Amino acid sequence: MKTDLNSLKNQVKEELKKEGGSLGVYRKYLGPKGEITQILRSLKDLPEKERKEKGKLANEIKNEIEKAVESGKYKTRDAKYKTQDAHFDITVPGKKPSLGHLHPLTLARREVEEIFESMGFSVIGGPEMEKEWYNFDALNIPKDHPARDQWDTFYLKNGLLLRTHTSPVQVRYMEKNNPPLRIIVPGPVFRHEATDISHEFELMQVEGLMVDKTVSVANFKAVIDEFFRRFFKKDVKTRLRQDFFPFTEPSFDVSISCVVCGGKGCPTCKKSGWVELAGAGMVHPNVFKNSGLIPKDWQGWAFGFGLERLVMMKYKINDVRLFRSGDLRFLNQF
Ligand code: DAH
């Protein structure tokens, strides 16, 4: 035991030399569970002779530690913790931070807005959660009319629905604003549909509306020609064919010469040379009426198209679901 304490004393001396009276040394030996504390505590059970010898040595060690600690030399620094000055090579090329960017549909939407704004159109918004009245009735699509089947609708528990097209904004806008009017309405619309490469339940639609005293199909053709040429940056041709929409009379579908093959015929245009991109027509008198305007005083044209189709044509994308897939391999290309 004696030798034990002697070597312990040497050990402590060594440590004090190295570290000074550090808090760590103090705790190790004199803390509640410290080695010396325990020895001192066990003295009372020893025979007298041994107790005296051991007690003396243990107290010497204790005093030595306390002296060192009290001399105020708590060590707060140690060179071994200090990292070397890092070598900094200023010639190493920096790491390029990867920045996000706008979604391809947002980019396209801004492009569409710019083109129409340059032709004097204002960009207008409307609610995505819509009243049945604006989405259907006011657009001359009465309840139980078979035309409603054209739009598979998400009806909401609160009595409203998710708008199936941007056309309701025509009525909302004409209720509050007097002609002459020139607006486009870009925004999401929703269809209760099974999805596949060409169907999605959410689409970005762009509605257009122009109302004035004398507005004709020729005006529409001029505007839409100009738009498509500028959007596709190609000399595309536009074709109107008779169609049916309850809110326009007459109504047409709008096709453009296929931008993939230039009208020669390819799989994209199903060999026809034309791709159908929009619906359009002259605003129906009932739509004017339902907006509070006097039908005989005004003429107007309107159109609506899905932005996805246009972007798919422009960049040769073959699956509409890619837009909302969140797939970075797709998104990073824009
Ligand atoms: N709202 C129609 C749809 O979603 C598209 C449309 C067709 C809009 C003709 C119009 C229009 O403004 O005149 O299928």
CSV table of C-alpha atoms and ligand atoms in Angstrom, one decimal:
chain,number,residue,atom,x,y,z
A,1,MET,CA,0.0,0.0,0.0
A,2,LYS,CA,2.8,2.3,0.9
A,3,THR,CA,4.5,1.8,-2.5
A,4,ASP,CA,1.1,2.3,-4.2
A,5,LEU,CA,0.7,5.7,-2.6
A,6,ASN,CA,4.3,6.6,-3.3
A,7,SER,CA,3.9,5.9,-7.0
A,8,LEU,CA,0.6,7.7,-6.9
A,9,LYS,CA,2.4,10.7,-5.5
A,10,ASN,CA,4.9,10.6,-8.3
A,11,GLN,CA,2.2,10.3,-10.9
A,12,VAL,CA,0.4,13.3,-9.4
A,13,LYS,CA,3.6,15.3,-9.5
A,14,GLU,CA,4.1,14.5,-13.1
A,15,GLU,CA,0.6,15.5,-14.0
A,16,LEU,CA,0.9,18.7,-12.1
A,17,LYS,CA,4.1,19.5,-13.9
A,18,LYS,CA,2.5,18.9,-17.2
A,19,GLU,CA,-0.9,20.4,-16.7
A,20,GLY,CA,-0.5,22.6,-13.7
A,21,GLY,CA,-3.3,22.7,-11.2
A,22,SER,CA,-6.0,22.1,-13.7
A,23,LEU,CA,-9.6,21.5,-12.9
A,24,GLY,CA,-9.3,18.1,-14.5
A,25,VAL,CA,-6.5,17.0,-12.1
A,26,TYR,CA,-8.4,18.3,-9.1
A,27,ARG,CA,-11.5,16.4,-10.1
A,28,LYS,CA,-9.6,13.3,-10.8
A,29,TYR,CA,-8.1,13.0,-7.4
A,30,LEU,CA,-10.0,15.2,-5.1
A,31,GLY,CA,-13.5,15.3,-6.6
A,32,PRO,CA,-16.3,13.4,-4.8
A,33,LYS,CA,-15.2,10.2,-6.5
A,34,GLY,CA,-11.5,11.1,-6.7
A,35,GLU,CA,-8.8,8.6,-5.9
A,36,ILE,CA,-7.4,10.5,-2.9
A,37,THR,CA,-10.9,11.3,-1.6
A,38,GLN,CA,-11.6,7.6,-1.6
A,39,ILE,CA,-8.3,6.7,0.2
A,40,LEU,CA,-9.0,9.3,2.8
A,41,ARG,CA,-12.4,8.0,3.3
A,42,SER,CA,-11.2,4.5,3.8
A,43,LEU,CA,-8.6,5.4,6.5
A,44,LYS,CA,-10.9,5.0,9.4
A,45,ASP,CA,-11.2,1.2,8.8
A,46,LEU,CA,-7.4,0.7,8.9
A,47,PRO,CA,-5.2,-0.4,11.8
A,48,GLU,CA,-3.6,2.6,13.5
A,49,LYS,CA,-0.1,2.2,12.1
A,50,GLU,CA,-1.2,1.8,8.6
A,51,ARG,CA,-3.7,4.6,9.0
A,52,LYS,CA,-1.0,7.0,10.1
A,53,GLU,CA,1.4,6.2,7.2
A,54,LYS,CA,-1.2,6.2,4.6
A,55,GLY,CA,-3.0,9.2,6.0
A,56,LYS,CA,0.3,11.2,6.0
A,57,LEU,CA,1.1,10.4,2.4
A,58,ALA,CA,-2.5,10.9,1.1
A,59,ASN,CA,-2.6,14.2,2.8
A,60,GLU,CA,0.7,15.2,1.3
A,61,ILE,CA,-0.7,14.5,-2.1
A,62,LYS,CA,-3.9,16.3,-1.4
A,63,ASN,CA,-2.0,19.4,-0.2
A,64,GLU,CA,0.2,19.3,-3.2
A,65,ILE,CA,-2.8,19.3,-5.6
A,66,GLU,CA,-4.6,22.0,-3.6
A,67,LYS,CA,-1.5,24.1,-3.6
A,68,ALA,CA,-1.2,23.9,-7.3
A,69,VAL,CA,-4.8,24.5,-7.9
A,70,GLU,CA,-4.9,27.5,-5.5
A,71,SER,CA,-1.9,29.1,-7.0
A,72,GLY,CA,-4.4,30.1,-9.6
A,73,LYS,CA,-3.0,28.2,-12.5
A,74,TYR,CA,-6.2,26.7,-13.9
A,75,LYS,CA,-5.1,25.7,-17.3
A,76,THR,CA,-7.4,27.1,-19.9
A,77,ARG,CA,-5.3,26.5,-23.0
A,78,ASP,CA,-3.3,23.7,-24.4
A,79,ALA,CA,-1.3,23.8,-27.6
A,80,LYS,CA,-2.5,20.4,-28.6
A,81,TYR,CA,-6.0,21.6,-29.2
A,82,LYS,CA,-4.9,24.3,-31.5
A,83,THR,CA,-5.3,23.4,-35.2
A,84,GLN,CA,-2.4,24.1,-37.5
A,85,ASP,CA,-2.9,27.1,-39.7
A,86,ALA,CA,-4.6,25.5,-42.7
A,87,HIS,CA,-2.7,25.9,-46.0
A,88,PHE,CA,-5.0,27.9,-48.2
A,89,ASP,CA,-4.5,27.4,-51.9
A,90,ILE,CA,-5.9,30.4,-53.6
A,91,THR,CA,-5.5,28.9,-57.1
A,92,VAL,CA,-7.9,26.0,-56.4
A,93,PRO,CA,-11.1,26.7,-58.4
A,94,GLY,CA,-14.1,27.4,-56.2
A,95,LYS,CA,-17.0,25.1,-55.8
A,96,LYS,CA,-20.0,26.3,-57.8
A,97,PRO,CA,-23.0,26.7,-55.5
A,98,SER,CA,-26.0,25.0,-57.2
A,99,LEU,CA,-28.7,27.6,-57.5
A,100,GLY,CA,-32.4,26.8,-58.1
A,101,HIS,CA,-34.3,28.3,-60.9
A,102,LEU,CA,-37.9,29.0,-62.0
A,103,HIS,CA,-40.1,26.1,-63.0
A,104,PRO,CA,-40.4,25.7,-66.8
A,105,LEU,CA,-44.1,26.5,-66.6
A,106,THR,CA,-43.4,29.6,-64.7
A,107,LEU,CA,-40.9,30.7,-67.3
A,108,ALA,CA,-43.3,30.0,-70.1
A,109,ARG,CA,-46.1,31.8,-68.3
A,110,ARG,CA,-43.9,34.9,-67.9
A,111,GLU,CA,-43.1,34.7,-71.6
A,112,VAL,CA,-46.8,34.5,-72.5
A,113,GLU,CA,-47.5,37.4,-70.2
A,114,GLU,CA,-44.8,39.6,-71.8
A,115,ILE,CA,-46.0,38.9,-75.3
A,116,PHE,CA,-49.6,39.8,-74.5
A,117,GLU,CA,-48.7,42.8,-72.4
A,118,SER,CA,-46.7,44.1,-75.3
A,119,MET,CA,-50.0,44.0,-77.3
A,120,GLY,CA,-51.8,46.0,-74.6
A,121,PHE,CA,-53.4,43.1,-72.6
A,122,SER,CA,-53.5,43.2,-68.8
A,123,VAL,CA,-52.7,40.1,-66.7
A,124,ILE,CA,-55.6,39.2,-64.4
A,125,GLY,CA,-56.1,36.6,-61.7
A,126,GLY,CA,-59.1,34.9,-60.2
A,127,PRO,CA,-60.1,32.4,-57.5
A,128,GLU,CA,-59.0,28.7,-58.0
A,129,MET,CA,-61.9,27.7,-55.7
A,130,GLU,CA,-64.9,28.9,-57.6
A,131,LYS,CA,-68.7,29.1,-57.5
A,132,GLU,CA,-70.7,26.8,-59.8
A,133,TRP,CA,-72.3,30.0,-61.1
A,134,TYR,CA,-69.1,31.4,-62.5
A,135,ASN,CA,-67.6,28.2,-63.7
A,136,PHE,CA,-70.7,27.0,-65.5
A,137,ASP,CA,-74.1,28.8,-65.3
A,138,ALA,CA,-72.8,32.3,-66.1
A,139,LEU,CA,-70.8,30.8,-69.1
A,140,ASN,CA,-74.1,29.6,-70.6
A,141,ILE,CA,-73.6,26.0,-69.3
A,142,PRO,CA,-76.9,25.4,-67.3
A,143,LYS,CA,-77.3,22.7,-64.7
A,144,ASP,CA,-78.0,19.3,-66.3
A,145,HIS,CA,-76.7,20.5,-69.7
A,146,PRO,CA,-74.7,17.7,-71.3
A,147,ALA,CA,-71.9,20.3,-72.1
A,148,ARG,CA,-70.9,20.1,-68.4
A,149,ASP,CA,-69.6,16.6,-69.1
A,150,GLN,CA,-66.8,18.2,-71.0
A,151,TRP,CA,-65.3,19.3,-67.7
A,152,ASP,CA,-64.9,16.6,-65.0
A,153,THR,CA,-65.1,18.6,-61.9
A,154,PHE,CA,-63.8,18.4,-58.3
A,155,TYR,CA,-66.7,19.5,-56.2
A,156,LEU,CA,-65.8,20.6,-52.7
A,157,LYS,CA,-67.6,20.0,-49.4
A,158,ASN,CA,-68.0,23.7,-48.9
A,159,GLY,CA,-70.4,23.9,-51.9
A,160,LEU,CA,-67.7,25.4,-54.2
A,161,LEU,CA,-65.6,23.6,-56.8
A,162,LEU,CA,-62.1,23.8,-58.2
A,163,ARG,CA,-62.4,25.8,-61.4
A,164,THR,CA,-62.1,23.5,-64.4
A,165,HIS,CA,-61.0,26.4,-66.6
A,166,THR,CA,-60.1,30.1,-66.5
A,167,SER,CA,-63.2,31.2,-68.4
A,168,PRO,CA,-65.1,32.1,-65.2
A,169,VAL,CA,-62.7,35.1,-64.8
A,170,GLN,CA,-64.1,36.5,-68.0
A,171,VAL,CA,-67.4,37.0,-66.2
A,172,ARG,CA,-65.8,38.2,-62.9
A,173,TYR,CA,-63.8,40.7,-64.9
A,174,MET,CA,-66.7,42.0,-67.0
A,175,GLU,CA,-68.9,42.5,-64.0
A,176,LYS,CA,-66.4,45.0,-62.5
A,177,ASN,CA,-64.9,46.6,-65.6
A,178,ASN,CA,-66.4,48.4,-68.5
A,179,PRO,CA,-65.2,47.7,-72.1
A,180,PRO,CA,-63.0,48.2,-74.0
A,181,LEU,CA,-61.2,45.3,-72.4
A,182,ARG,CA,-58.1,43.3,-73.2
A,183,ILE,CA,-57.0,40.7,-70.6
A,184,ILE,CA,-55.3,37.4,-70.3
A,185,VAL,CA,-55.8,35.2,-67.3
A,186,PRO,CA,-53.1,32.6,-66.6
A,187,GLY,CA,-53.6,30.2,-63.8
A,188,PRO,CA,-54.1,26.7,-62.6
A,189,VAL,CA,-57.3,24.8,-63.4
A,190,PHE,CA,-58.3,21.3,-62.2
A,191,ARG,CA,-60.0,18.3,-63.8
A,192,HIS,CA,-61.2,15.2,-62.2
A,193,GLU,CA,-59.4,12.9,-64.6
A,194,ALA,CA,-57.2,9.8,-64.7
A,195,THR,CA,-53.7,10.8,-65.6
A,196,ASP,CA,-51.6,9.6,-68.5
A,197,ILE,CA,-49.0,11.0,-70.8
A,198,SER,CA,-51.4,13.7,-72.1
A,199,HIS,CA,-53.7,14.1,-69.1
A,200,GLU,CA,-53.2,15.7,-65.7
A,201,PHE,CA,-55.6,16.7,-63.0
A,202,GLU,CA,-54.0,20.1,-62.7
A,203,LEU,CA,-53.1,22.3,-65.7
A,204,MET,CA,-51.9,25.8,-66.3
A,205,GLN,CA,-54.4,27.5,-68.5
A,206,VAL,CA,-54.3,30.9,-70.2
A,207,GLU,CA,-57.6,32.6,-71.0
A,208,GLY,CA,-57.8,35.6,-73.3
A,209,LEU,CA,-60.6,38.1,-73.7
A,210,MET,CA,-61.0,41.2,-75.8
A,211,VAL,CA,-64.2,43.3,-75.9
A,212,ASP,CA,-64.9,46.4,-77.7
A,213,LYS,CA,-67.6,48.0,-80.0
A,214,THR,CA,-66.4,46.3,-83.1
A,215,VAL,CA,-64.2,43.2,-82.5
A,216,SER,CA,-64.0,40.5,-85.1
A,217,VAL,CA,-62.6,37.1,-85.8
A,218,ALA,CA,-60.0,38.7,-88.0
A,219,ASN,CA,-58.8,40.7,-84.9
A,220,PHE,CA,-58.5,37.4,-83.0
A,221,LYS,CA,-56.6,35.7,-85.8
A,222,ALA,CA,-54.1,38.6,-86.0
A,223,VAL,CA,-53.5,38.5,-82.3
A,224,ILE,CA,-53.2,34.8,-81.9
A,225,ASP,CA,-50.9,34.5,-85.0
A,226,GLU,CA,-48.6,37.1,-83.6
A,227,PHE,CA,-48.6,35.4,-80.2
A,228,PHE,CA,-47.7,31.9,-81.6
A,229,ARG,CA,-45.0,33.3,-83.8
A,230,ARG,CA,-43.4,35.1,-80.9
A,231,PHE,CA,-43.8,32.2,-78.4
A,232,PHE,CA,-42.4,29.5,-80.7
A,233,LYS,CA,-39.9,32.0,-82.4
A,234,LYS,CA,-40.9,30.4,-85.7
A,235,ASP,CA,-43.1,31.4,-88.6
A,236,VAL,CA,-46.0,29.2,-87.6
A,237,LYS,CA,-49.3,29.3,-89.3
A,238,THR,CA,-52.6,29.4,-87.5
A,239,ARG,CA,-55.8,27.6,-88.5
A,240,LEU,CA,-59.3,28.0,-87.2
A,241,ARG,CA,-61.9,25.3,-87.5
A,242,GLN,CA,-65.5,25.3,-86.4
A,243,ASP,CA,-66.0,23.8,-82.9
A,244,PHE,CA,-68.5,24.1,-80.1
A,245,PHE,CA,-68.3,25.9,-76.7
A,246,PRO,CA,-71.4,27.0,-74.9
A,247,PHE,CA,-69.8,30.4,-74.1
A,248,THR,CA,-68.9,31.4,-77.6
A,249,GLU,CA,-70.8,31.7,-80.9
A,250,PRO,CA,-69.3,30.9,-83.3
A,251,SER,CA,-66.6,28.7,-81.7
A,252,PHE,CA,-63.4,27.4,-83.2
A,253,ASP,CA,-60.5,25.2,-82.4
A,254,VAL,CA,-57.2,26.8,-83.0
A,255,SER,CA,-54.4,24.8,-84.5
A,256,ILE,CA,-50.9,25.7,-85.5
A,257,SER,CA,-48.7,24.2,-88.1
A,258,CYS,CA,-46.6,21.5,-86.4
A,259,VAL,CA,-43.5,23.1,-85.0
A,260,VAL,CA,-41.7,19.8,-84.9
A,261,CYS,CA,-41.9,18.9,-88.6
A,262,GLY,CA,-42.9,22.3,-90.0
A,263,GLY,CA,-46.2,21.0,-91.3
A,264,LYS,CA,-44.9,18.1,-93.3
A,265,GLY,CA,-46.4,15.5,-90.9
A,266,CYS,CA,-44.7,13.6,-88.0
A,267,PRO,CA,-45.7,11.6,-85.0
A,268,THR,CA,-46.3,14.7,-82.9
A,269,CYS,CA,-49.0,16.0,-85.3
A,270,LYS,CA,-50.1,12.5,-86.1
A,271,LYS,CA,-49.0,13.1,-89.7
A,272,SER,CA,-51.6,15.9,-90.2
A,273,GLY,CA,-49.2,18.8,-90.1
A,274,TRP,CA,-51.4,20.6,-87.6
A,275,VAL,CA,-51.6,20.6,-83.8
A,276,GLU,CA,-54.7,21.7,-81.9
A,277,LEU,CA,-53.7,24.1,-79.1
A,278,ALA,CA,-56.6,26.2,-78.1
A,279,GLY,CA,-60.3,26.8,-78.1
A,280,ALA,CA,-61.8,30.1,-79.0
A,281,GLY,CA,-64.8,32.0,-80.3
A,282,MET,CA,-66.9,35.2,-80.2
A,283,VAL,CA,-68.3,35.8,-76.8
A,284,HIS,CA,-71.9,34.5,-76.5
A,285,PRO,CA,-74.5,37.2,-75.8
A,286,ASN,CA,-75.6,35.3,-72.7
A,287,VAL,CA,-72.1,35.7,-71.2
A,288,PHE,CA,-72.4,39.4,-71.7
A,289,LYS,CA,-75.8,39.4,-70.1
A,290,ASN,CA,-74.6,37.3,-67.1
A,291,SER,CA,-71.8,39.8,-66.6
A,292,GLY,CA,-74.3,42.7,-66.6
A,293,LEU,CA,-73.3,44.1,-70.1
A,294,ILE,CA,-75.8,44.9,-72.8
A,295,PRO,CA,-75.1,42.3,-75.5
A,296,LYS,CA,-76.1,44.3,-78.5
A,297,ASP,CA,-73.6,47.0,-77.5
A,298,TRP,CA,-70.6,44.8,-77.4
A,299,GLN,CA,-68.6,42.3,-79.4
A,300,GLY,CA,-65.7,40.2,-78.1
A,301,TRP,CA,-63.6,37.2,-78.7
A,302,ALA,CA,-62.1,34.8,-76.2
A,303,PHE,CA,-59.7,31.9,-76.2
A,304,GLY,CA,-58.3,29.4,-73.8
A,305,PHE,CA,-55.3,27.1,-74.0
A,306,GLY,CA,-53.3,24.8,-71.7
A,307,LEU,CA,-49.8,26.1,-71.3
A,308,GLU,CA,-48.4,22.6,-70.9
A,309,ARG,CA,-49.3,21.7,-74.4
A,310,LEU,CA,-47.4,24.7,-75.8
A,311,VAL,CA,-44.3,24.0,-73.7
A,312,MET,CA,-44.4,20.4,-74.6
A,313,MET,CA,-44.4,21.4,-78.3
A,314,LYS,CA,-41.7,23.9,-77.9
A,315,TYR,CA,-39.3,21.6,-76.1
A,316,LYS,CA,-40.5,18.3,-77.4
A,317,ILE,CA,-41.6,16.9,-74.1
A,318,ASN,CA,-43.6,13.7,-74.4
A,319,ASP,CA,-45.3,13.3,-71.0
A,320,VAL,CA,-47.3,16.0,-69.3
A,321,ARG,CA,-46.9,14.4,-65.9
A,322,LEU,CA,-43.2,15.4,-65.9
A,323,PHE,CA,-44.1,19.0,-65.1
A,324,ARG,CA,-45.4,18.2,-61.6
A,325,SER,CA,-43.2,15.1,-61.0
A,326,GLY,CA,-40.5,17.1,-59.1
A,327,ASP,CA,-38.0,15.1,-61.1
A,328,LEU,CA,-34.8,17.1,-61.1
A,329,ARG,CA,-33.4,15.3,-64.1
A,330,PHE,CA,-36.3,17.0,-66.0
A,331,LEU,CA,-36.4,20.3,-64.2
A,332,ASN,CA,-32.6,20.9,-64.5
A,333,GLN,CA,-32.8,21.1,-68.2
A,334,PHE,CA,-34.6,24.5,-68.2
B,1,DAH,N1,-62.5,27.1,-71.3
B,1,DAH,C1,-62.3,26.1,-72.4
B,1,DAH,C2,-61.7,24.9,-71.8
B,1,DAH,O1,-61.2,24.8,-70.8
B,1,DAH,C3,-61.3,26.7,-73.4
B,1,DAH,C4,-61.9,27.9,-74.1
B,1,DAH,C5,-62.6,27.7,-75.3
B,1,DAH,C6,-61.8,29.1,-73.6
B,1,DAH,C7,-63.2,28.7,-76.0
B,1,DAH,C8,-62.4,30.2,-74.3
B,1,DAH,C9,-63.1,29.9,-75.5
B,1,DAH,O2,-62.4,31.4,-73.8
B,1,DAH,O3,-63.6,31.0,-76.1
B,1,DAH,O4,-61.8,23.9,-72.5
